Amino acid sequence: MEPKEQLAEVMKNTSLIALATSVEDTPNVRIMDIFFDEKRNVVVFPTSSLSRKIKEFEANDTVAFTTIPQGPGPVVRVANATVAKSDWSIDEIKDTLLAHRPGFEMMLKGFGENVAVYEIAFNMAVIAEKGQKTIVEL
């Protein structure tokens, strides 16, 4: 399988990432429910518009993430990615998110009217599996 195909396959089967931000040299990591938009090569996720991470995105839009595998298999790591508010609406992505993780509906209800959709764009990723690393350039 070609590296870009492998990246798309891993990302399509991933529902969670550990997303890292940094503001004033203070890092912060949190677990995010996501889906991968393969056509645009972006990671899409909803969050509360009232959350601290929104202020972090505004202060520094450079982020990093790693996928959280649901069992044995490859992990994708991305550094120097850019996060921005998405054109997607929650209504457009809700079914995809629920298909990945049915329990996510409770979190969406908790967001209420304060839900915002963001996306992460990146041009390079590392796929790590069984001690081997593959660099993927998009």
PDB file of C-alpha atoms in Angstrom:
ATOM      1  CA  MET A   1       0.000   0.000   0.000  1.00  0.00           C
ATOM      2  CA  GLU A   2       1.280   3.470  -0.880  1.00  0.00           C
ATOM      3  CA  PRO A   3       2.033   5.770   2.086  1.00  0.00           C
ATOM      4  CA  LYS A   4      -0.790   8.222   1.231  1.00  0.00           C
ATOM      5  CA  GLU A   5      -3.249   5.323   0.997  1.00  0.00           C
ATOM      6  CA  GLN A   6      -2.024   3.948   4.325  1.00  0.00           C
ATOM      7  CA  LEU A   7      -2.425   7.384   5.935  1.00  0.00           C
ATOM      8  CA  ALA A   8      -5.983   7.680   4.613  1.00  0.00           C
ATOM      9  CA  GLU A   9      -6.807   4.169   5.840  1.00  0.00           C
ATOM     10  CA  VAL A  10      -5.475   4.779   9.354  1.00  0.00           C
ATOM     11  CA  MET A  11      -7.180   8.163   9.605  1.00  0.00           C
ATOM     12  CA  LYS A  12     -10.529   6.856   8.327  1.00  0.00           C
ATOM     13  CA  ASN A  13     -10.484   4.210  11.047  1.00  0.00           C
ATOM     14  CA  THR A  14      -9.497   6.635  13.809  1.00  0.00           C
ATOM     15  CA  SER A  15     -12.090   8.256  16.038  1.00  0.00           C
ATOM     16  CA  LEU A  16      -9.810   9.820  18.658  1.00  0.00           C
ATOM     17  CA  ILE A  17      -6.666  11.935  18.645  1.00  0.00           C
ATOM     18  CA  ALA A  18      -4.517  13.501  21.334  1.00  0.00           C
ATOM     19  CA  LEU A  19      -4.412  17.155  20.254  1.00  0.00           C
ATOM     20  CA  ALA A  20      -1.554  19.336  21.516  1.00  0.00           C
ATOM     21  CA  THR A  21      -1.576  23.115  21.668  1.00  0.00           C
ATOM     22  CA  SER A  22       0.943  25.543  23.124  1.00  0.00           C
ATOM     23  CA  VAL A  23       0.534  29.122  24.261  1.00  0.00           C
ATOM     24  CA  GLU A  24       3.378  31.117  25.798  1.00  0.00           C
ATOM     25  CA  ASP A  25       5.489  27.950  26.030  1.00  0.00           C
ATOM     26  CA  THR A  26       2.797  26.146  28.021  1.00  0.00           C
ATOM     27  CA  PRO A  27       1.708  22.930  26.281  1.00  0.00           C
ATOM     28  CA  ASN A  28      -1.741  21.416  26.666  1.00  0.00           C
ATOM     29  CA  VAL A  29      -3.018  18.059  25.393  1.00  0.00           C
ATOM     30  CA  ARG A  30      -6.566  16.786  25.198  1.00  0.00           C
ATOM     31  CA  ILE A  31      -8.429  13.867  23.644  1.00  0.00           C
ATOM     32  CA  MET A  32     -10.697  14.828  20.725  1.00  0.00           C
ATOM     33  CA  ASP A  33     -13.361  12.964  18.746  1.00  0.00           C
ATOM     34  CA  ILE A  34     -12.598  13.434  15.053  1.00  0.00           C
ATOM     35  CA  PHE A  35     -13.177  12.304  11.538  1.00  0.00           C
ATOM     36  CA  PHE A  36     -10.818  12.567   8.579  1.00  0.00           C
ATOM     37  CA  ASP A  37     -11.998  14.361   5.441  1.00  0.00           C
ATOM     38  CA  GLU A  38      -9.948  12.424   2.919  1.00  0.00           C
ATOM     39  CA  LYS A  39     -10.849  14.691  -0.021  1.00  0.00           C
ATOM     40  CA  ARG A  40      -9.412  17.752   1.719  1.00  0.00           C
ATOM     41  CA  ASN A  41      -6.837  15.959   3.923  1.00  0.00           C
ATOM     42  CA  VAL A  42      -8.077  17.618   7.101  1.00  0.00           C
ATOM     43  CA  VAL A  43      -9.055  16.328  10.524  1.00  0.00           C
ATOM     44  CA  VAL A  44     -12.467  17.671  11.544  1.00  0.00           C
ATOM     45  CA  PHE A  45     -13.761  17.915  15.114  1.00  0.00           C
ATOM     46  CA  PRO A  46     -16.494  19.634  17.111  1.00  0.00           C
ATOM     47  CA  THR A  47     -15.881  21.381  20.403  1.00  0.00           C
ATOM     48  CA  SER A  48     -17.564  23.802  22.735  1.00  0.00           C
ATOM     49  CA  SER A  49     -17.153  27.383  21.579  1.00  0.00           C
ATOM     50  CA  LEU A  50     -16.731  28.236  25.277  1.00  0.00           C
ATOM     51  CA  SER A  51     -13.754  25.913  25.818  1.00  0.00           C
ATOM     52  CA  ARG A  52     -10.276  27.103  26.723  1.00  0.00           C
ATOM     53  CA  LYS A  53      -8.846  25.472  23.628  1.00  0.00           C
ATOM     54  CA  ILE A  54     -10.613  28.018  21.386  1.00  0.00           C
ATOM     55  CA  LYS A  55      -8.642  30.807  23.049  1.00  0.00           C
ATOM     56  CA  GLU A  56      -5.491  28.709  22.623  1.00  0.00           C
ATOM     57  CA  PHE A  57      -6.237  28.288  18.886  1.00  0.00           C
ATOM     58  CA  GLU A  58      -6.669  32.051  18.563  1.00  0.00           C
ATOM     59  CA  ALA A  59      -3.352  32.699  20.339  1.00  0.00           C
ATOM     60  CA  ASN A  60      -1.416  30.038  18.394  1.00  0.00           C
ATOM     61  CA  ASP A  61      -2.961  28.093  15.517  1.00  0.00           C
ATOM     62  CA  THR A  62      -0.035  25.667  15.234  1.00  0.00           C
ATOM     63  CA  VAL A  63      -0.909  22.282  16.743  1.00  0.00           C
ATOM     64  CA  ALA A  64       0.271  18.682  16.814  1.00  0.00           C
ATOM     65  CA  PHE A  65      -1.617  15.421  17.204  1.00  0.00           C
ATOM     66  CA  THR A  66      -1.268  11.693  17.402  1.00  0.00           C
ATOM     67  CA  THR A  67      -3.967   9.155  16.700  1.00  0.00           C
ATOM     68  CA  ILE A  68      -5.174   6.939  19.522  1.00  0.00           C
ATOM     69  CA  PRO A  69      -5.473   3.392  18.198  1.00  0.00           C
ATOM     70  CA  GLN A  70      -8.340   1.213  19.370  1.00  0.00           C
ATOM     71  CA  GLY A  71      -6.066  -1.840  19.373  1.00  0.00           C
ATOM     72  CA  PRO A  72      -2.848  -2.966  17.731  1.00  0.00           C
ATOM     73  CA  GLY A  73      -1.970  -1.101  14.586  1.00  0.00           C
ATOM     74  CA  PRO A  74      -0.277   1.958  13.184  1.00  0.00           C
ATOM     75  CA  VAL A  75      -0.240   5.379  14.815  1.00  0.00           C
ATOM     76  CA  VAL A  76      -0.175   8.654  12.895  1.00  0.00           C
ATOM     77  CA  ARG A  77       1.802  11.576  14.323  1.00  0.00           C
ATOM     78  CA  VAL A  78       1.578  15.105  12.950  1.00  0.00           C
ATOM     79  CA  ALA A  79       3.516  18.208  13.996  1.00  0.00           C
ATOM     80  CA  ASN A  80       3.301  21.776  12.696  1.00  0.00           C
ATOM     81  CA  ALA A  81      -0.314  21.477  11.628  1.00  0.00           C
ATOM     82  CA  THR A  82      -2.717  24.416  11.474  1.00  0.00           C
ATOM     83  CA  VAL A  83      -6.097  24.534  13.205  1.00  0.00           C
ATOM     84  CA  ALA A  84      -8.921  26.806  12.007  1.00  0.00           C
ATOM     85  CA  LYS A  85     -12.672  27.162  12.263  1.00  0.00           C
ATOM     86  CA  SER A  86     -14.279  24.871   9.695  1.00  0.00           C
ATOM     87  CA  ASP A  87     -16.919  25.532   7.071  1.00  0.00           C
ATOM     88  CA  TRP A  88     -18.574  22.269   8.178  1.00  0.00           C
ATOM     89  CA  SER A  89     -21.610  22.547  10.429  1.00  0.00           C
ATOM     90  CA  ILE A  90     -22.322  20.129  13.262  1.00  0.00           C
ATOM     91  CA  ASP A  91     -25.356  18.871  11.335  1.00  0.00           C
ATOM     92  CA  GLU A  92     -23.093  17.910   8.421  1.00  0.00           C
ATOM     93  CA  ILE A  93     -20.664  15.877  10.559  1.00  0.00           C
ATOM     94  CA  LYS A  94     -22.857  14.510  13.354  1.00  0.00           C
ATOM     95  CA  ASP A  95     -23.765  11.204  11.666  1.00  0.00           C
ATOM     96  CA  THR A  96     -20.131  10.514  10.731  1.00  0.00           C
ATOM     97  CA  LEU A  97     -18.973  11.155  14.300  1.00  0.00           C
ATOM     98  CA  LEU A  98     -21.728   8.965  15.754  1.00  0.00           C
ATOM     99  CA  ALA A  99     -20.847   6.146  13.344  1.00  0.00           C
ATOM    100  CA  HIS A 100     -17.288   6.201  14.712  1.00  0.00           C
ATOM    101  CA  ARG A 101     -18.294   6.448  18.370  1.00  0.00           C
ATOM    102  CA  PRO A 102     -21.986   6.123  19.289  1.00  0.00           C
ATOM    103  CA  GLY A 103     -21.452   7.469  22.816  1.00  0.00           C
ATOM    104  CA  PHE A 104     -20.429  10.805  21.355  1.00  0.00           C
ATOM    105  CA  GLU A 105     -24.072  11.921  21.236  1.00  0.00           C
ATOM    106  CA  MET A 106     -24.030  12.650  24.992  1.00  0.00           C
ATOM    107  CA  MET A 107     -21.073  14.988  24.512  1.00  0.00           C
ATOM    108  CA  LEU A 108     -22.844  16.794  21.679  1.00  0.00           C
ATOM    109  CA  LYS A 109     -25.865  17.339  23.913  1.00  0.00           C
ATOM    110  CA  GLY A 110     -23.535  18.827  26.513  1.00  0.00           C
ATOM    111  CA  PHE A 111     -22.270  21.385  23.987  1.00  0.00           C
ATOM    112  CA  GLY A 112     -25.825  22.586  23.395  1.00  0.00           C
ATOM    113  CA  GLU A 113     -25.927  25.699  21.245  1.00  0.00           C
ATOM    114  CA  ASN A 114     -22.236  26.353  21.932  1.00  0.00           C
ATOM    115  CA  VAL A 115     -20.874  23.821  19.457  1.00  0.00           C
ATOM    116  CA  ALA A 116     -18.180  24.910  17.004  1.00  0.00           C
ATOM    117  CA  VAL A 117     -16.515  22.835  14.290  1.00  0.00           C
ATOM    118  CA  TYR A 118     -12.780  23.112  13.664  1.00  0.00           C
ATOM    119  CA  GLU A 119     -10.354  21.424  11.298  1.00  0.00           C
ATOM    120  CA  ILE A 120      -6.660  20.653  11.273  1.00  0.00           C
ATOM    121  CA  ALA A 121      -4.694  20.950   8.029  1.00  0.00           C
ATOM    122  CA  PHE A 122      -1.287  19.339   7.635  1.00  0.00           C
ATOM    123  CA  ASN A 123       1.171  18.578   4.848  1.00  0.00           C
ATOM    124  CA  MET A 124       3.298  15.880   6.472  1.00  0.00           C
ATOM    125  CA  ALA A 125       2.610  12.947   8.768  1.00  0.00           C
ATOM    126  CA  VAL A 126       4.574  10.066  10.241  1.00  0.00           C
ATOM    127  CA  ILE A 127       3.024   6.608  10.364  1.00  0.00           C
ATOM    128  CA  ALA A 128       4.617   4.491  13.092  1.00  0.00           C
ATOM    129  CA  GLU A 129       4.049   0.752  13.290  1.00  0.00           C
ATOM    130  CA  LYS A 130       6.093  -2.017  14.868  1.00  0.00           C
ATOM    131  CA  GLY A 131       9.171   0.167  15.215  1.00  0.00           C
ATOM    132  CA  GLN A 132       9.042   1.336  11.597  1.00  0.00           C
ATOM    133  CA  LYS A 133       8.349   4.930  10.553  1.00  0.00           C
ATOM    134  CA  THR A 134       6.980   6.094   7.233  1.00  0.00           C
ATOM    135  CA  ILE A 135       6.972   9.784   6.350  1.00  0.00           C
ATOM    136  CA  VAL A 136       3.977  10.845   4.262  1.00  0.00           C
ATOM    137  CA  GLU A 137       4.028  14.146   2.396  1.00  0.00           C
ATOM    138  CA  LEU A 138       0.714  15.475   1.152  1.00  0.00           C
TER     139      LEU A 138
END
